[in-house]
């Protein structure tokens, strides 16, 4: 899956647009869990809503394209998204499991509606049967089908939502902070479930969005670090956690020793200052006002991506280091 | 999308509140202002009208039954030959007075019961809310009719109080909910730990924080008070001396003004009642939207 | 006993408590008048003239005995309740020897026939319009919302008066009041029926308009609220058909509206007392109006009792059925 040049701005009646996602490109490989991490307000949830094709009315997607399974979909006109993209190509695992199921319908009713939307000929009993099989394969209790949302615990509700989201075997599942409201053991159960979904090949890839880098590093294959609407650094999890290059990633890792997992990464305390107001993002590198290694060029020109498409950091200081290394290398 | 910092100083909070109010005010300006101007105009007419037009006795006979509008009686005469225009001015006065008394009584009782129930909790809350629920369940028109016939003389004050004591439960319910959520705030704890007595605490630490809410409830009660008074008057249970918009309508209906085509006897009070209700509703709903941004559509 | 049964029992307890307290009000308040109602009514008869002192005494004694006013207040209450249990509301002062239940029995069918269809049609239309306005937005919303606001801010009797004037006097399209032509006596024939229908439209229309306005506003607000709900976003993300999503929204927004319908039917007796007075419609409102003018306390008390029973019962039934319809309420009640 390739996500290209996504630009998504919140348009407000008065005042400048909020540039929540600015020129973000990603490529997500088959079979991997791809993590996106960043502070609250860095644009990661906006990116999630763009990628899951669920952007709200106030969000304007100025540019961007998704290429998935050999098909390409321009993101700028949401009214022209073909129906089969919803649920069979891309599916969403939403943030608030609490309210994401219709409170007055049984789980089976939603199952029937989802199946029917994509297979109009399917009989309701068959649709439910398919969900039953799926639950059994994943080791979840079948009785949840007959339950109303409020009869399920928070963790169970989120797992049920994950099963329904993936009922149509979508090519990618966008998980937008799905564990933020869950306790630690429910978090673990959900992660295990997501891994099972991949193993069974019900889904081919997962994009997992969170502010909790330590948790993410336990199961993500690769991680992208987002800051102020842009990708700061991308790399395999081991690299990001073990050898972070971007000063922001370094600060992020330095600040995640918090004991309370809910506070981890929600605010970066290691470095002074706060994330910028995205109506007036700073020029050049958006991190430069807080960066310990800031240089002159940082405030003037946007930093280039240093490295390969699979492993890069967008930073002048990193470029400087690399340049020095190569000079030294050439000298020796 | 921007994170809301958890800790804010009082000054910051105040400034943010002010900014929000200014923004919403400018947004709601037309509706709010229109309601305010309309109500102000009606008030002015009721209070100063009699002096401006030098018509100070609504009971004076100036003509015959249902004289059409003329130079002496600008809006004609009623079934007793009294001047409709003068009666309108005094009618507004009475209606608003009763509305204000009823609204004040209802708001006072409601705020008292609501804050005490919400703040003390436990047994006291249970009992007070049970009382509130019972009064809500019994249809108010029944209590109004029964109370009204129990009073041989119904002055303006009696009328206002009768209406006020039947409509307070809605305020009490809303205020209790607000109080319960305010009770756990830090500033309340601080005041409690420094030994402020309960009533003082409610008055200084709880009520100021929902003042705008109480104002909204008062406007609602004022509106319903005026309409209840008119309804009771039309049932024949209005004040026994003086004139109100409802009493004008009662006489007009009883004396066949509609069927005889004497529109001046019933259309003006009807319109005025509608305008009062409409202006109060505009005010109330525009205040309402400040608190419930979800009602606002971009 | 399950928790849901306890919920029912709890509701039943409150219903009976409220009913009992209302009954005491109904019994006590007219008796708290300075003097007593009998003084007032006999006094009035006397000022009307034509009554000898002896006749006055006889009437006075008869009324005192009828009301049991010579007995202590507690036994008066027992008598009152035991008569009520037999469906006896006493004798009308003004229309003696007619019994109160007879008078109410004559008036009530008119009120029901006028209000029930108006409530149901107004409710249905209002909900459809409100849901459409919330969902379609645009001109429908811009036009409908302020109009509904204005109409529902208008006291219902004011609209009645204006309609009566415009459609019966200014343009005499409809007859100006009454339940049927004064020249007729109630009978089961075509002339009478067509006269009744002719007199029916105007009060009916005025009630329907009011109901449509109020319901449309409520339904619009509820629908907007539901449209923003997370479950709508999630269902859309899975490609669930739009009309299925509208069905969810409609159902969830409808729940409070159904309560509204039940309560409106419950307050049917008291809901449009003044509309009946305005149109001279021979229902409960007109009966109450004339009884108040004649100080006919037994009839007034009978009417207030009827209103009370209707409203309290509707409240109770709503609480119970709501518990069945909405799984959330059921859960809260049973605590799981």
mmCIF file of N, CA and C in Angstrom, chain A residues 75-163:
data_model
loop_
_atom_site.group_PDB
_atom_site.id
_atom_site.type_symbol
_atom_site.label_atom_id
_atom_site.label_comp_id
_atom_site.label_asym_id
_atom_site.label_seq_id
_atom_site.Cartn_x
_atom_site.Cartn_y
_atom_site.Cartn_z
ATOM 1 N N UNK A 75 -7.718 11.015 -3.157
ATOM 2 C CA UNK A 75 -8.393 11.258 -1.884
ATOM 3 C C UNK A 75 -9.124 12.587 -1.834
ATOM 4 N N UNK A 76 -8.936 13.403 -2.871
ATOM 5 C CA UNK A 76 -9.433 14.776 -2.767
ATOM 6 C C UNK A 76 -10.948 14.875 -2.825
ATOM 7 N N UNK A 77 -11.603 13.940 -3.489
ATOM 8 C CA UNK A 77 -13.065 14.044 -3.601
ATOM 9 C C UNK A 77 -13.700 12.858 -2.897
ATOM 10 N N UNK A 78 -14.167 13.113 -1.667
ATOM 11 C CA UNK A 78 -14.602 11.958 -0.900
ATOM 12 C C UNK A 78 -15.947 11.414 -1.385
ATOM 13 N N UNK A 79 -16.676 12.217 -2.148
ATOM 14 C CA UNK A 79 -17.957 11.716 -2.627
ATOM 15 C C UNK A 79 -17.773 10.678 -3.736
ATOM 16 N N UNK A 80 -16.528 10.620 -4.296
ATOM 17 C CA UNK A 80 -16.333 9.677 -5.398
ATOM 18 C C UNK A 80 -15.592 8.417 -4.969
ATOM 19 N N UNK A 81 -15.589 8.168 -3.647
ATOM 20 C CA UNK A 81 -14.961 6.934 -3.178
ATOM 21 C C UNK A 81 -15.897 5.770 -3.490
ATOM 22 N N UNK A 82 -15.431 4.792 -4.272
ATOM 23 C CA UNK A 82 -16.316 3.666 -4.585
ATOM 24 C C UNK A 82 -16.656 2.897 -3.316
ATOM 25 N N UNK A 83 -17.852 2.336 -3.283
ATOM 26 C CA UNK A 83 -18.321 1.716 -2.045
ATOM 27 C C UNK A 83 -17.426 0.564 -1.598
ATOM 28 N N UNK A 84 -16.891 -0.186 -2.600
ATOM 29 C CA UNK A 84 -16.134 -1.369 -2.166
ATOM 30 C C UNK A 84 -14.834 -1.010 -1.443
ATOM 31 N N UNK A 85 -14.404 0.254 -1.565
ATOM 32 C CA UNK A 85 -13.218 0.637 -0.799
ATOM 33 C C UNK A 85 -13.494 0.611 0.696
ATOM 34 N N UNK A 86 -14.715 0.964 1.069
ATOM 35 C CA UNK A 86 -15.072 0.971 2.495
ATOM 36 C C UNK A 86 -15.264 -0.454 2.974
ATOM 37 N N UNK A 87 -14.389 -0.924 3.805
ATOM 38 C CA UNK A 87 -14.615 -2.226 4.414
ATOM 39 C C UNK A 87 -13.911 -3.374 3.718
ATOM 40 N N UNK A 88 -13.816 -3.333 2.377
ATOM 41 C CA UNK A 88 -13.110 -4.441 1.720
ATOM 42 C C UNK A 88 -11.680 -4.059 1.360
ATOM 43 N N UNK A 89 -11.440 -2.794 1.013
ATOM 44 C CA UNK A 89 -10.071 -2.353 0.760
ATOM 45 C C UNK A 89 -9.489 -1.810 2.063
ATOM 46 N N UNK A 90 -10.172 -0.830 2.634
ATOM 47 C CA UNK A 90 -9.687 -0.138 3.823
ATOM 48 C C UNK A 90 -10.727 -0.286 4.927
ATOM 49 N N UNK A 91 -10.295 -0.580 6.146
ATOM 50 C CA UNK A 91 -11.237 -0.615 7.255
ATOM 51 C C UNK A 91 -10.650 0.141 8.427
ATOM 52 N N UNK A 92 -11.540 0.610 9.288
ATOM 53 C CA UNK A 92 -11.127 1.444 10.423
ATOM 54 C C UNK A 92 -11.392 0.709 11.730
ATOM 55 N N UNK A 93 -10.404 0.775 12.624
ATOM 56 C CA UNK A 93 -10.635 0.349 14.003
ATOM 57 C C UNK A 93 -10.624 1.635 14.821
ATOM 58 N N UNK A 94 -11.787 2.120 15.215
ATOM 59 C CA UNK A 94 -11.873 3.495 15.724
ATOM 60 C C UNK A 94 -11.382 3.647 17.154
ATOM 61 N N UNK A 95 -11.234 4.917 17.502
ATOM 62 C CA UNK A 95 -10.674 5.311 18.778
ATOM 63 C C UNK A 95 -11.608 5.037 19.942
ATOM 64 N N UNK A 96 -12.874 5.420 19.764
ATOM 65 C CA UNK A 96 -13.814 5.326 20.871
ATOM 66 C C UNK A 96 -14.723 4.124 20.689
ATOM 67 N N UNK A 97 -14.282 2.984 21.201
ATOM 68 C CA UNK A 97 -15.074 1.768 21.067
ATOM 69 C C UNK A 97 -16.406 1.935 21.775
ATOM 70 N N UNK A 98 -16.359 2.723 22.828
ATOM 71 C CA UNK A 98 -17.534 2.989 23.653
ATOM 72 C C UNK A 98 -18.767 3.311 22.808
ATOM 73 N N UNK A 99 -18.593 4.246 21.853
ATOM 74 C CA UNK A 99 -19.765 4.736 21.138
ATOM 75 C C UNK A 99 -19.793 4.312 19.680
ATOM 76 N N UNK A 100 -18.900 3.415 19.296
ATOM 77 C CA UNK A 100 -18.820 3.112 17.882
ATOM 78 C C UNK A 100 -19.798 2.049 17.423
ATOM 79 N N UNK A 101 -20.514 1.478 18.373
ATOM 80 C CA UNK A 101 -21.583 0.559 17.977
ATOM 81 C C UNK A 101 -22.909 1.221 18.288
ATOM 82 N N UNK A 102 -23.852 1.038 17.398
ATOM 83 C CA UNK A 102 -25.176 1.600 17.608
ATOM 84 C C UNK A 102 -25.764 1.025 18.899
ATOM 85 N N UNK A 103 -26.078 1.896 19.877
ATOM 86 C CA UNK A 103 -26.469 1.401 21.197
ATOM 87 C C UNK A 103 -27.760 0.584 21.199
ATOM 88 N N UNK A 104 -28.593 0.757 20.178
ATOM 89 C CA UNK A 104 -29.876 0.058 20.232
ATOM 90 C C UNK A 104 -29.930 -1.127 19.268
ATOM 91 N N UNK A 105 -28.778 -1.541 18.735
ATOM 92 C CA UNK A 105 -28.796 -2.705 17.855
ATOM 93 C C UNK A 105 -27.894 -3.797 18.425
ATOM 94 N N UNK A 106 -28.265 -5.048 18.158
ATOM 95 C CA UNK A 106 -27.393 -6.143 18.569
ATOM 96 C C UNK A 106 -26.202 -6.203 17.630
ATOM 97 N N UNK A 107 -25.138 -6.826 18.091
ATOM 98 C CA UNK A 107 -23.941 -6.943 17.268
ATOM 99 C C UNK A 107 -24.275 -7.641 15.946
ATOM 100 N N UNK A 108 -25.132 -8.665 16.011
ATOM 101 C CA UNK A 108 -25.470 -9.412 14.799
ATOM 102 C C UNK A 108 -26.127 -8.508 13.748
ATOM 103 N N UNK A 109 -26.878 -7.500 14.214
ATOM 104 C CA UNK A 109 -27.545 -6.607 13.257
ATOM 105 C C UNK A 109 -26.518 -5.847 12.422
ATOM 106 N N UNK A 110 -25.455 -5.382 13.089
ATOM 107 C CA UNK A 110 -24.418 -4.670 12.359
ATOM 108 C C UNK A 110 -23.705 -5.621 11.399
ATOM 109 N N UNK A 111 -23.462 -6.838 11.880
ATOM 110 C CA UNK A 111 -22.826 -7.837 11.017
ATOM 111 C C UNK A 111 -23.641 -8.013 9.734
ATOM 112 N N UNK A 112 -24.948 -8.157 9.906
ATOM 113 C CA UNK A 112 -25.816 -8.362 8.738
ATOM 114 C C UNK A 112 -25.737 -7.162 7.803
ATOM 115 N N UNK A 113 -25.786 -5.954 8.388
ATOM 116 C CA UNK A 113 -25.762 -4.753 7.544
ATOM 117 C C UNK A 113 -24.441 -4.626 6.789
ATOM 118 N N UNK A 114 -23.334 -4.931 7.476
ATOM 119 C CA UNK A 114 -22.037 -4.811 6.824
ATOM 120 C C UNK A 114 -21.925 -5.819 5.680
ATOM 121 N N UNK A 115 -22.301 -7.064 5.955
ATOM 122 C CA UNK A 115 -22.202 -8.091 4.918
ATOM 123 C C UNK A 115 -23.130 -7.775 3.751
ATOM 124 N N UNK A 116 -24.331 -7.333 4.106
ATOM 125 C CA UNK A 116 -25.316 -7.060 3.065
ATOM 126 C C UNK A 116 -24.869 -5.918 2.148
ATOM 127 N N UNK A 117 -24.180 -4.928 2.729
ATOM 128 C CA UNK A 117 -23.760 -3.777 1.930
ATOM 129 C C UNK A 117 -22.809 -4.193 0.805
ATOM 130 N N UNK A 118 -22.046 -5.253 1.049
ATOM 131 C CA UNK A 118 -21.070 -5.650 0.039
ATOM 132 C C UNK A 118 -21.463 -6.913 -0.725
ATOM 133 N N UNK A 119 -22.351 -7.690 -0.134
ATOM 134 C CA UNK A 119 -22.859 -8.881 -0.819
ATOM 135 C C UNK A 119 -24.374 -8.868 -0.725
ATOM 136 N N UNK A 120 -25.024 -8.105 -1.594
ATOM 137 C CA UNK A 120 -26.478 -7.921 -1.473
ATOM 138 C C UNK A 120 -27.250 -9.242 -1.497
ATOM 139 N N UNK A 121 -26.629 -10.300 -2.071
ATOM 140 C CA UNK A 121 -27.388 -11.536 -2.218
ATOM 141 C C UNK A 121 -27.324 -12.399 -0.951
ATOM 142 N N UNK A 122 -26.467 -12.022 -0.006
ATOM 143 C CA UNK A 122 -26.241 -12.924 1.127
ATOM 144 C C UNK A 122 -27.455 -12.960 2.060
ATOM 145 N N UNK A 123 -27.751 -14.157 2.590
ATOM 146 C CA UNK A 123 -28.874 -14.286 3.519
ATOM 147 C C UNK A 123 -28.396 -13.879 4.908
ATOM 148 N N UNK A 124 -29.257 -13.202 5.685
ATOM 149 C CA UNK A 124 -28.849 -12.743 7.017
ATOM 150 C C UNK A 124 -28.246 -13.877 7.850
ATOM 151 N N UNK A 125 -28.858 -15.057 7.778
ATOM 152 C CA UNK A 125 -28.357 -16.169 8.590
ATOM 153 C C UNK A 125 -26.927 -16.526 8.179
ATOM 154 N N UNK A 126 -26.640 -16.456 6.879
ATOM 155 C CA UNK A 126 -25.295 -16.779 6.416
ATOM 156 C C UNK A 126 -24.283 -15.737 6.876
ATOM 157 N N UNK A 127 -24.729 -14.488 6.852
ATOM 158 C CA UNK A 127 -23.847 -13.410 7.305
ATOM 159 C C UNK A 127 -23.462 -13.638 8.760
ATOM 160 N N UNK A 128 -24.460 -13.956 9.579
ATOM 161 C CA UNK A 128 -24.189 -14.185 10.993
ATOM 162 C C UNK A 128 -23.300 -15.417 11.158
ATOM 163 N N UNK A 129 -23.558 -16.419 10.318
ATOM 164 C CA UNK A 129 -22.767 -17.653 10.391
ATOM 165 C C UNK A 129 -21.287 -17.359 10.135
ATOM 166 N N UNK A 130 -21.054 -16.490 9.160
ATOM 167 C CA UNK A 130 -19.675 -16.148 8.826
ATOM 168 C C UNK A 130 -18.981 -15.472 10.012
ATOM 169 N N UNK A 131 -19.733 -14.551 10.676
ATOM 170 C CA UNK A 131 -19.158 -13.877 11.836
ATOM 171 C C UNK A 131 -18.914 -14.881 12.959
ATOM 172 N N UNK A 132 -19.832 -15.845 13.096
ATOM 173 C CA UNK A 132 -19.686 -16.858 14.132
ATOM 174 C C UNK A 132 -18.397 -17.671 13.914
ATOM 175 N N UNK A 133 -18.203 -18.098 12.665
ATOM 176 C CA UNK A 133 -16.981 -18.836 12.328
ATOM 177 C C UNK A 133 -15.746 -18.026 12.680
ATOM 178 N N UNK A 134 -15.815 -16.756 12.268
ATOM 179 C CA UNK A 134 -14.669 -15.890 12.474
ATOM 180 C C UNK A 134 -14.356 -15.753 13.963
ATOM 181 N N UNK A 135 -15.400 -15.576 14.769
ATOM 182 C CA UNK A 135 -15.189 -15.449 16.213
ATOM 183 C C UNK A 135 -14.574 -16.724 16.776
ATOM 184 N N UNK A 136 -15.065 -17.867 16.288
ATOM 185 C CA UNK A 136 -14.535 -19.135 16.791
ATOM 186 C C UNK A 136 -13.060 -19.282 16.426
ATOM 187 N N UNK A 137 -12.741 -18.949 15.170
ATOM 188 C CA UNK A 137 -11.348 -19.049 14.740
ATOM 189 C C UNK A 137 -10.430 -18.202 15.603
ATOM 190 N N UNK A 138 -10.957 -17.079 16.067
ATOM 191 C CA UNK A 138 -10.131 -16.155 16.827
ATOM 192 C C UNK A 138 -10.248 -16.402 18.325
ATOM 193 N N UNK A 139 -11.017 -17.431 18.687
ATOM 194 C CA UNK A 139 -11.124 -17.787 20.097
ATOM 195 C C UNK A 139 -11.938 -16.809 20.925
ATOM 196 N N UNK A 140 -12.890 -16.131 20.267
ATOM 197 C CA UNK A 140 -13.742 -15.204 21.013
ATOM 198 C C UNK A 140 -15.114 -15.850 21.230
ATOM 199 N N UNK A 141 -15.806 -15.479 22.308
ATOM 200 C CA UNK A 141 -17.113 -16.087 22.581
ATOM 201 C C UNK A 141 -18.147 -15.718 21.505
ATOM 202 N N UNK A 142 -18.896 -16.714 21.069
ATOM 203 C CA UNK A 142 -19.853 -16.499 19.986
ATOM 204 C C UNK A 142 -21.074 -15.732 20.467
ATOM 205 N N UNK A 143 -21.331 -15.809 21.775
ATOM 206 C CA UNK A 143 -22.560 -15.188 22.295
ATOM 207 C C UNK A 143 -22.597 -13.671 22.082
ATOM 208 N N UNK A 144 -21.417 -13.054 21.823
ATOM 209 C CA UNK A 144 -21.416 -11.595 21.672
ATOM 210 C C UNK A 144 -22.325 -11.153 20.533
ATOM 211 N N UNK A 145 -22.553 -12.054 19.571
ATOM 212 C CA UNK A 145 -23.403 -11.691 18.433
ATOM 213 C C UNK A 145 -24.804 -11.315 18.880
ATOM 214 N N UNK A 146 -25.249 -11.958 19.958
ATOM 215 C CA UNK A 146 -26.615 -11.709 20.425
ATOM 216 C C UNK A 146 -26.663 -10.555 21.425
ATOM 217 N N UNK A 147 -25.522 -9.934 21.690
ATOM 218 C CA UNK A 147 -25.489 -8.927 22.747
ATOM 219 C C UNK A 147 -25.708 -7.524 22.199
ATOM 220 N N UNK A 148 -26.172 -6.663 23.086
ATOM 221 C CA UNK A 148 -26.160 -5.230 22.811
ATOM 222 C C UNK A 148 -24.808 -4.686 23.276
ATOM 223 N N UNK A 149 -24.356 -3.590 22.666
ATOM 224 C CA UNK A 149 -23.026 -3.065 23.004
ATOM 225 C C UNK A 149 -22.804 -2.875 24.503
ATOM 226 N N UNK A 150 -23.838 -2.367 25.202
ATOM 227 C CA UNK A 150 -23.611 -2.048 26.612
ATOM 228 C C UNK A 150 -23.427 -3.298 27.457
ATOM 229 N N UNK A 151 -23.764 -4.471 26.888
ATOM 230 C CA UNK A 151 -23.608 -5.702 27.667
ATOM 231 C C UNK A 151 -22.182 -6.242 27.606
ATOM 232 N N UNK A 152 -21.344 -5.612 26.762
ATOM 233 C CA UNK A 152 -19.969 -6.075 26.621
ATOM 234 C C UNK A 152 -19.039 -5.161 27.408
ATOM 235 N N UNK A 153 -17.962 -5.732 27.898
ATOM 236 C CA UNK A 153 -16.971 -4.901 28.583
ATOM 237 C C UNK A 153 -16.235 -4.062 27.535
ATOM 238 N N UNK A 154 -15.542 -3.023 28.002
ATOM 239 C CA UNK A 154 -14.843 -2.138 27.068
ATOM 240 C C UNK A 154 -13.873 -2.895 26.172
ATOM 241 N N UNK A 155 -13.097 -3.805 26.778
ATOM 242 C CA UNK A 155 -12.106 -4.554 26.006
ATOM 243 C C UNK A 155 -12.781 -5.467 24.998
ATOM 244 N N UNK A 156 -13.836 -6.147 25.450
ATOM 245 C CA UNK A 156 -14.543 -7.059 24.556
ATOM 246 C C UNK A 156 -15.186 -6.287 23.413
ATOM 247 N N UNK A 157 -15.714 -5.122 23.731
ATOM 248 C CA UNK A 157 -16.361 -4.321 22.699
ATOM 249 C C UNK A 157 -15.354 -3.954 21.616
ATOM 250 N N UNK A 158 -14.141 -3.560 22.056
ATOM 251 C CA UNK A 158 -13.134 -3.172 21.074
ATOM 252 C C UNK A 158 -12.713 -4.381 20.234
ATOM 253 N N UNK A 159 -12.642 -5.575 20.863
ATOM 254 C CA UNK A 159 -12.265 -6.765 20.090
ATOM 255 C C UNK A 159 -13.363 -7.119 19.085
ATOM 256 N N UNK A 160 -14.623 -6.975 19.524
ATOM 257 C CA UNK A 160 -15.739 -7.251 18.617
ATOM 258 C C UNK A 160 -15.694 -6.290 17.426
ATOM 259 N N UNK A 161 -15.401 -5.024 17.733
ATOM 260 C CA UNK A 161 -15.305 -4.046 16.650
ATOM 261 C C UNK A 161 -14.190 -4.434 15.678
ATOM 262 N N UNK A 162 -13.079 -4.910 16.231
ATOM 263 C CA UNK A 162 -11.970 -5.327 15.361
ATOM 264 C C UNK A 162 -12.414 -6.470 14.451
ATOM 265 N N UNK A 163 -13.195 -7.406 15.011
ATOM 266 C CA UNK A 163 -13.648 -8.541 14.197
ATOM 267 C C UNK A 163 -14.606 -8.062 13.102
#
